[in-house]
């Protein structure tokens, strides 16, 4: 009888430890709260006849789920890039992007560049970046 009671207590302790470990694992992997990170190779404040820049998307924990880059002007938004990553584990992705305002039918003036990334966490952590950029298609003039 005493051995049975000791066995039951050991079993209960094992179940509690395993459950605690499982809950800890769930909250640190699948339910993590860290947002993806965006890095730019240089400042994007003005776009001339053509602008080339690189954006690096990173998520150290669950990996990237999707990334979207848009540019908008005069209530018209154009998707420059939209990538859905089919599996977990893509921790870093660099994307080189060419913005050609004439081809996109943008004109001189302000435009809104929007960039977002979502990770594979169950929370679907999202990072968004929106910047007002100046479209300048006029060539420089010397007086």
Short mmCIF file of N, CA, C and O in Angstrom, two decimals, residues 48-139:
data_model
loop_
_atom_site.label_atom_id
_atom_site.label_comp_id
_atom_site.label_asym_id
_atom_site.label_seq_id
_atom_site.Cartn_x
_atom_site.Cartn_y
_atom_site.Cartn_z
N UNK A 48 13.21 59.62 -56.91
CA UNK A 48 13.37 60.30 -58.19
C UNK A 48 12.78 59.46 -59.32
O UNK A 48 11.76 58.80 -59.16
N UNK A 49 13.45 59.49 -60.48
CA UNK A 49 12.96 58.72 -61.62
C UNK A 49 12.97 57.23 -61.34
O UNK A 49 12.17 56.48 -61.92
N UNK A 50 13.88 56.81 -60.48
CA UNK A 50 13.92 55.41 -60.09
C UNK A 50 14.63 55.30 -58.75
O UNK A 50 15.65 55.94 -58.54
N UNK A 51 14.10 54.50 -57.87
CA UNK A 51 14.69 54.32 -56.54
C UNK A 51 14.87 52.83 -56.29
O UNK A 51 13.92 52.06 -56.43
N UNK A 52 16.09 52.45 -55.92
CA UNK A 52 16.39 51.07 -55.59
C UNK A 52 16.79 51.03 -54.12
O UNK A 52 17.65 51.80 -53.69
N UNK A 53 16.16 50.17 -53.36
CA UNK A 53 16.54 50.01 -51.96
C UNK A 53 16.29 48.57 -51.52
O UNK A 53 15.55 47.83 -52.18
N UNK A 54 16.91 48.20 -50.43
CA UNK A 54 16.78 46.84 -49.90
C UNK A 54 16.16 46.90 -48.52
O UNK A 54 16.57 47.70 -47.68
N UNK A 55 15.18 46.05 -48.29
CA UNK A 55 14.53 45.91 -46.99
C UNK A 55 14.82 44.50 -46.49
O UNK A 55 14.66 43.53 -47.24
N UNK A 56 15.23 44.40 -45.24
CA UNK A 56 15.44 43.09 -44.63
C UNK A 56 14.38 42.89 -43.57
O UNK A 56 14.22 43.71 -42.67
N UNK A 57 13.64 41.81 -43.71
CA UNK A 57 12.60 41.42 -42.75
C UNK A 57 13.18 40.32 -41.87
O UNK A 57 13.80 39.38 -42.38
N UNK A 58 12.98 40.42 -40.54
CA UNK A 58 13.51 39.40 -39.63
C UNK A 58 12.50 39.07 -38.54
O UNK A 58 11.82 39.96 -38.04
N UNK A 59 12.45 37.80 -38.19
CA UNK A 59 11.71 37.35 -37.01
C UNK A 59 12.49 36.18 -36.43
O UNK A 59 12.55 35.11 -37.02
N UNK A 60 13.11 36.40 -35.28
CA UNK A 60 14.02 35.42 -34.69
C UNK A 60 13.33 34.20 -34.11
O UNK A 60 13.94 33.16 -33.97
N UNK A 61 12.07 34.31 -33.78
CA UNK A 61 11.42 33.21 -33.07
C UNK A 61 10.62 32.31 -34.01
O UNK A 61 11.07 31.26 -34.40
N UNK A 62 9.40 32.72 -34.38
CA UNK A 62 8.53 31.82 -35.15
C UNK A 62 8.75 31.92 -36.66
O UNK A 62 8.28 31.07 -37.41
N UNK A 63 9.44 32.93 -37.12
CA UNK A 63 9.67 33.09 -38.56
C UNK A 63 8.60 33.93 -39.23
O UNK A 63 7.55 34.22 -38.66
N UNK A 64 8.89 34.33 -40.45
CA UNK A 64 8.01 35.23 -41.20
C UNK A 64 6.83 34.47 -41.82
O UNK A 64 7.01 33.39 -42.37
N UNK A 65 5.64 35.07 -41.74
CA UNK A 65 4.43 34.51 -42.37
C UNK A 65 4.17 35.22 -43.69
O UNK A 65 3.93 34.59 -44.70
N UNK A 66 4.16 36.56 -43.66
CA UNK A 66 4.00 37.31 -44.91
C UNK A 66 4.56 38.71 -44.77
O UNK A 66 4.70 39.24 -43.68
N UNK A 67 4.91 39.29 -45.93
CA UNK A 67 5.42 40.66 -46.00
C UNK A 67 4.70 41.38 -47.14
O UNK A 67 4.41 40.77 -48.17
N UNK A 68 4.40 42.66 -46.92
CA UNK A 68 3.69 43.46 -47.93
C UNK A 68 4.31 44.84 -48.00
O UNK A 68 4.59 45.46 -46.97
N UNK A 69 4.52 45.32 -49.22
CA UNK A 69 5.02 46.68 -49.45
C UNK A 69 4.09 47.34 -50.46
O UNK A 69 3.83 46.79 -51.54
N UNK A 70 3.56 48.53 -50.10
CA UNK A 70 2.67 49.26 -50.99
C UNK A 70 3.11 50.72 -51.07
O UNK A 70 3.79 51.23 -50.18
N UNK A 71 2.70 51.38 -52.14
CA UNK A 71 2.89 52.82 -52.25
C UNK A 71 1.56 53.40 -52.73
O UNK A 71 0.87 52.82 -53.57
N UNK A 72 1.19 54.54 -52.14
CA UNK A 72 -0.09 55.13 -52.48
C UNK A 72 0.02 56.63 -52.70
O UNK A 72 0.82 57.32 -52.07
N UNK A 73 -0.80 57.11 -53.63
CA UNK A 73 -0.86 58.54 -53.92
C UNK A 73 -2.25 58.83 -54.50
O UNK A 73 -2.75 58.05 -55.32
N UNK A 74 -2.87 59.90 -54.06
CA UNK A 74 -4.19 60.31 -54.55
C UNK A 74 -5.23 59.19 -54.40
O UNK A 74 -5.97 58.86 -55.33
N UNK A 75 -5.29 58.59 -53.24
CA UNK A 75 -6.25 57.53 -52.92
C UNK A 75 -6.13 56.30 -53.82
O UNK A 75 -7.09 55.54 -53.97
N UNK A 76 -4.97 56.11 -54.44
CA UNK A 76 -4.72 54.92 -55.25
C UNK A 76 -3.50 54.22 -54.65
O UNK A 76 -2.43 54.82 -54.52
N UNK A 77 -3.67 52.95 -54.28
CA UNK A 77 -2.58 52.19 -53.68
C UNK A 77 -2.14 51.08 -54.62
O UNK A 77 -2.97 50.38 -55.19
N UNK A 78 -0.83 50.95 -54.77
CA UNK A 78 -0.25 49.92 -55.63
C UNK A 78 0.59 48.98 -54.78
O UNK A 78 1.42 49.44 -53.98
N UNK A 79 0.39 47.69 -54.95
CA UNK A 79 1.20 46.70 -54.23
C UNK A 79 2.51 46.53 -54.98
O UNK A 79 2.52 46.14 -56.16
N UNK A 80 3.61 46.81 -54.30
CA UNK A 80 4.94 46.65 -54.89
C UNK A 80 5.46 45.24 -54.67
O UNK A 80 6.19 44.70 -55.49
N UNK A 81 5.11 44.65 -53.53
CA UNK A 81 5.53 43.29 -53.20
C UNK A 81 4.57 42.72 -52.17
O UNK A 81 4.19 43.41 -51.23
N UNK A 82 4.21 41.46 -52.35
CA UNK A 82 3.41 40.74 -51.37
C UNK A 82 3.87 39.29 -51.40
O UNK A 82 3.69 38.60 -52.41
N UNK A 83 4.48 38.84 -50.31
CA UNK A 83 5.03 37.49 -50.26
C UNK A 83 4.42 36.75 -49.07
O UNK A 83 4.50 37.22 -47.94
N UNK A 84 3.84 35.58 -49.34
CA UNK A 84 3.38 34.68 -48.29
C UNK A 84 4.39 33.55 -48.21
O UNK A 84 4.67 32.88 -49.21
N UNK A 85 4.93 33.33 -47.02
CA UNK A 85 5.92 32.28 -46.81
C UNK A 85 5.18 31.00 -46.41
O UNK A 85 4.48 31.00 -45.40
N UNK A 86 5.31 29.93 -47.19
CA UNK A 86 4.47 28.74 -47.00
C UNK A 86 4.78 27.91 -45.76
O UNK A 86 3.98 27.07 -45.38
N UNK A 87 5.91 28.13 -45.13
CA UNK A 87 6.26 27.31 -43.98
C UNK A 87 6.96 28.13 -42.91
O UNK A 87 7.53 29.17 -43.20
N UNK A 88 6.89 27.62 -41.70
CA UNK A 88 7.60 28.26 -40.59
C UNK A 88 9.10 28.11 -40.79
O UNK A 88 9.56 27.23 -41.50
N UNK A 89 9.85 28.99 -40.13
CA UNK A 89 11.29 28.81 -40.10
C UNK A 89 12.07 29.81 -40.93
O UNK A 89 13.29 29.84 -40.83
N UNK A 90 11.43 30.62 -41.75
CA UNK A 90 12.17 31.63 -42.51
C UNK A 90 12.37 32.81 -41.57
O UNK A 90 11.46 33.59 -41.33
N UNK A 91 13.58 32.92 -41.04
CA UNK A 91 13.87 33.90 -40.00
C UNK A 91 14.28 35.26 -40.59
O UNK A 91 14.09 36.29 -39.97
N UNK A 92 14.85 35.24 -41.80
CA UNK A 92 15.37 36.48 -42.39
C UNK A 92 15.18 36.43 -43.89
O UNK A 92 15.47 35.42 -44.54
N UNK A 93 14.71 37.56 -44.44
CA UNK A 93 14.52 37.65 -45.88
C UNK A 93 14.84 39.08 -46.32
O UNK A 93 14.28 40.04 -45.81
N UNK A 94 15.78 39.21 -47.25
CA UNK A 94 16.12 40.52 -47.81
C UNK A 94 15.45 40.65 -49.17
O UNK A 94 15.45 39.72 -49.96
N UNK A 95 14.90 41.82 -49.40
CA UNK A 95 14.17 42.07 -50.64
C UNK A 95 14.67 43.35 -51.26
O UNK A 95 14.62 44.42 -50.64
N UNK A 96 15.19 43.25 -52.47
CA UNK A 96 15.63 44.43 -53.21
C UNK A 96 14.46 44.89 -54.07
O UNK A 96 13.86 44.10 -54.79
N UNK A 97 14.14 46.17 -53.95
CA UNK A 97 12.95 46.70 -54.59
C UNK A 97 13.30 47.90 -55.46
O UNK A 97 14.08 48.76 -55.05
N UNK A 98 12.71 47.96 -56.63
CA UNK A 98 12.88 49.09 -57.54
C UNK A 98 11.54 49.81 -57.64
O UNK A 98 10.53 49.20 -57.98
N UNK A 99 11.55 51.10 -57.32
CA UNK A 99 10.33 51.90 -57.47
C UNK A 99 10.54 52.82 -58.67
O UNK A 99 11.45 53.64 -58.69
N UNK A 100 9.69 52.64 -59.67
CA UNK A 100 9.73 53.44 -60.89
C UNK A 100 8.43 54.25 -60.95
O UNK A 100 7.39 53.75 -61.38
N UNK A 101 8.47 55.52 -60.48
CA UNK A 101 7.25 56.31 -60.38
C UNK A 101 6.49 56.48 -61.70
O UNK A 101 5.26 56.46 -61.70
N UNK A 102 7.21 56.64 -62.81
CA UNK A 102 6.52 56.82 -64.09
C UNK A 102 5.75 55.56 -64.47
O UNK A 102 4.60 55.64 -64.92
N UNK A 103 6.35 54.41 -64.28
CA UNK A 103 5.70 53.14 -64.58
C UNK A 103 4.50 52.89 -63.65
O UNK A 103 3.51 52.30 -64.06
N UNK A 104 4.61 53.38 -62.42
CA UNK A 104 3.53 53.22 -61.45
C UNK A 104 2.47 54.33 -61.54
O UNK A 104 1.53 54.37 -60.76
N UNK A 105 2.68 55.24 -62.48
CA UNK A 105 1.78 56.38 -62.69
C UNK A 105 1.68 57.28 -61.47
O UNK A 105 0.60 57.74 -61.10
N UNK A 106 2.83 57.52 -60.84
CA UNK A 106 2.91 58.46 -59.73
C UNK A 106 3.36 59.80 -60.29
O UNK A 106 4.05 59.87 -61.31
N UNK A 107 3.01 60.87 -59.62
CA UNK A 107 3.40 62.20 -60.07
C UNK A 107 4.16 62.91 -58.97
O UNK A 107 4.25 62.42 -57.83
N UNK A 108 4.71 64.07 -59.29
CA UNK A 108 5.43 64.87 -58.29
C UNK A 108 4.53 65.13 -57.09
O UNK A 108 3.33 65.39 -57.23
N UNK A 109 5.14 65.04 -55.91
CA UNK A 109 4.38 65.32 -54.69
C UNK A 109 4.58 64.22 -53.67
O UNK A 109 5.45 63.36 -53.78
N UNK A 110 3.74 64.25 -52.67
CA UNK A 110 3.83 63.28 -51.57
C UNK A 110 3.17 61.96 -51.94
O UNK A 110 2.18 61.93 -52.65
N UNK A 111 3.76 60.88 -51.42
CA UNK A 111 3.19 59.54 -51.56
C UNK A 111 3.42 58.81 -50.24
O UNK A 111 4.30 59.18 -49.46
N UNK A 112 2.66 57.79 -49.99
CA UNK A 112 2.77 57.04 -48.75
C UNK A 112 3.32 55.65 -49.04
O UNK A 112 2.70 54.88 -49.79
N UNK A 113 4.48 55.35 -48.46
CA UNK A 113 5.10 54.04 -48.57
C UNK A 113 4.75 53.25 -47.31
O UNK A 113 5.00 53.74 -46.20
N UNK A 114 4.15 52.08 -47.48
CA UNK A 114 3.75 51.26 -46.33
C UNK A 114 4.40 49.89 -46.44
O UNK A 114 4.37 49.25 -47.50
N UNK A 115 4.96 49.44 -45.32
CA UNK A 115 5.64 48.15 -45.27
C UNK A 115 5.15 47.42 -44.03
O UNK A 115 5.08 48.01 -42.95
N UNK A 116 4.82 46.14 -44.17
CA UNK A 116 4.38 45.37 -43.00
C UNK A 116 4.91 43.94 -43.08
O UNK A 116 5.18 43.42 -44.17
N UNK A 117 5.05 43.34 -41.90
CA UNK A 117 5.47 41.95 -41.80
C UNK A 117 4.70 41.30 -40.66
O UNK A 117 4.46 41.91 -39.62
N UNK A 118 4.29 40.05 -40.88
CA UNK A 118 3.56 39.27 -39.87
C UNK A 118 4.33 37.98 -39.66
O UNK A 118 4.85 37.39 -40.62
N UNK A 119 4.39 37.51 -38.40
CA UNK A 119 5.12 36.28 -38.11
C UNK A 119 4.18 35.08 -37.93
O UNK A 119 2.97 35.21 -38.02
N UNK A 120 4.77 33.90 -37.71
CA UNK A 120 4.01 32.66 -37.58
C UNK A 120 3.53 32.37 -36.16
O UNK A 120 2.99 31.31 -35.90
N UNK A 121 3.70 33.30 -35.23
CA UNK A 121 3.19 33.10 -33.89
C UNK A 121 1.67 32.97 -33.95
O UNK A 121 1.03 33.49 -34.85
N UNK A 122 1.09 32.27 -32.97
CA UNK A 122 -0.37 32.20 -32.91
C UNK A 122 -0.99 33.57 -32.72
O UNK A 122 -2.15 33.79 -33.08
N UNK A 123 -0.23 34.50 -32.18
CA UNK A 123 -0.70 35.88 -32.01
C UNK A 123 -0.66 36.66 -33.32
O UNK A 123 -1.20 37.75 -33.40
N UNK A 124 0.05 36.15 -34.31
CA UNK A 124 0.26 36.83 -35.60
C UNK A 124 0.79 38.24 -35.34
O UNK A 124 0.21 39.25 -35.76
N UNK A 125 1.93 38.31 -34.67
CA UNK A 125 2.57 39.60 -34.37
C UNK A 125 2.84 40.34 -35.67
O UNK A 125 3.32 39.75 -36.64
N UNK A 126 2.55 41.63 -35.68
CA UNK A 126 2.68 42.42 -36.90
C UNK A 126 3.50 43.67 -36.63
O UNK A 126 3.34 44.33 -35.60
N UNK A 127 4.38 43.98 -37.57
CA UNK A 127 5.12 45.23 -37.55
C UNK A 127 4.72 46.01 -38.81
O UNK A 127 4.72 45.44 -39.90
N UNK A 128 4.36 47.26 -38.63
CA UNK A 128 3.99 48.12 -39.76
C UNK A 128 4.83 49.38 -39.74
O UNK A 128 5.12 49.92 -38.67
N UNK A 129 5.19 49.83 -40.92
CA UNK A 129 5.98 51.04 -41.08
C UNK A 129 5.34 51.84 -42.21
O UNK A 129 5.13 51.32 -43.30
N UNK A 130 5.01 53.08 -41.94
CA UNK A 130 4.43 53.96 -42.95
C UNK A 130 5.24 55.25 -42.98
O UNK A 130 5.52 55.82 -41.94
N UNK A 131 5.62 55.65 -44.19
CA UNK A 131 6.44 56.86 -44.33
C UNK A 131 5.91 57.68 -45.50
O UNK A 131 5.62 57.15 -46.56
N UNK A 132 5.85 58.98 -45.26
CA UNK A 132 5.51 59.92 -46.32
C UNK A 132 6.79 60.19 -47.11
O UNK A 132 7.80 60.61 -46.53
N UNK A 133 6.78 59.90 -48.40
CA UNK A 133 7.95 60.12 -49.24
C UNK A 133 7.62 61.18 -50.28
O UNK A 133 6.46 61.39 -50.64
N UNK A 134 8.65 61.84 -50.76
CA UNK A 134 8.47 62.87 -51.77
C UNK A 134 8.85 62.31 -53.14
O UNK A 134 9.98 61.86 -53.34
N UNK A 135 7.92 62.35 -54.07
CA UNK A 135 8.20 61.94 -55.46
C UNK A 135 8.66 63.18 -56.19
O UNK A 135 7.96 64.19 -56.25
N UNK A 136 9.89 63.13 -56.73
CA UNK A 136 10.48 64.28 -57.41
C UNK A 136 10.97 63.83 -58.78
O UNK A 136 12.03 63.25 -58.93
N UNK A 137 10.16 64.10 -59.81
CA UNK A 137 10.47 63.68 -61.17
C UNK A 137 11.10 64.79 -62.00
O UNK A 137 11.57 64.54 -63.11
N UNK A 138 11.11 65.99 -61.48
CA UNK A 138 11.65 67.13 -62.24
C UNK A 138 13.18 67.10 -62.19
O UNK A 138 13.78 66.93 -61.12
N UNK A 139 13.82 67.25 -63.35
CA UNK A 139 15.29 67.29 -63.34
C UNK A 139 15.79 68.57 -62.67
O UNK A 139 15.10 69.59 -62.68
#
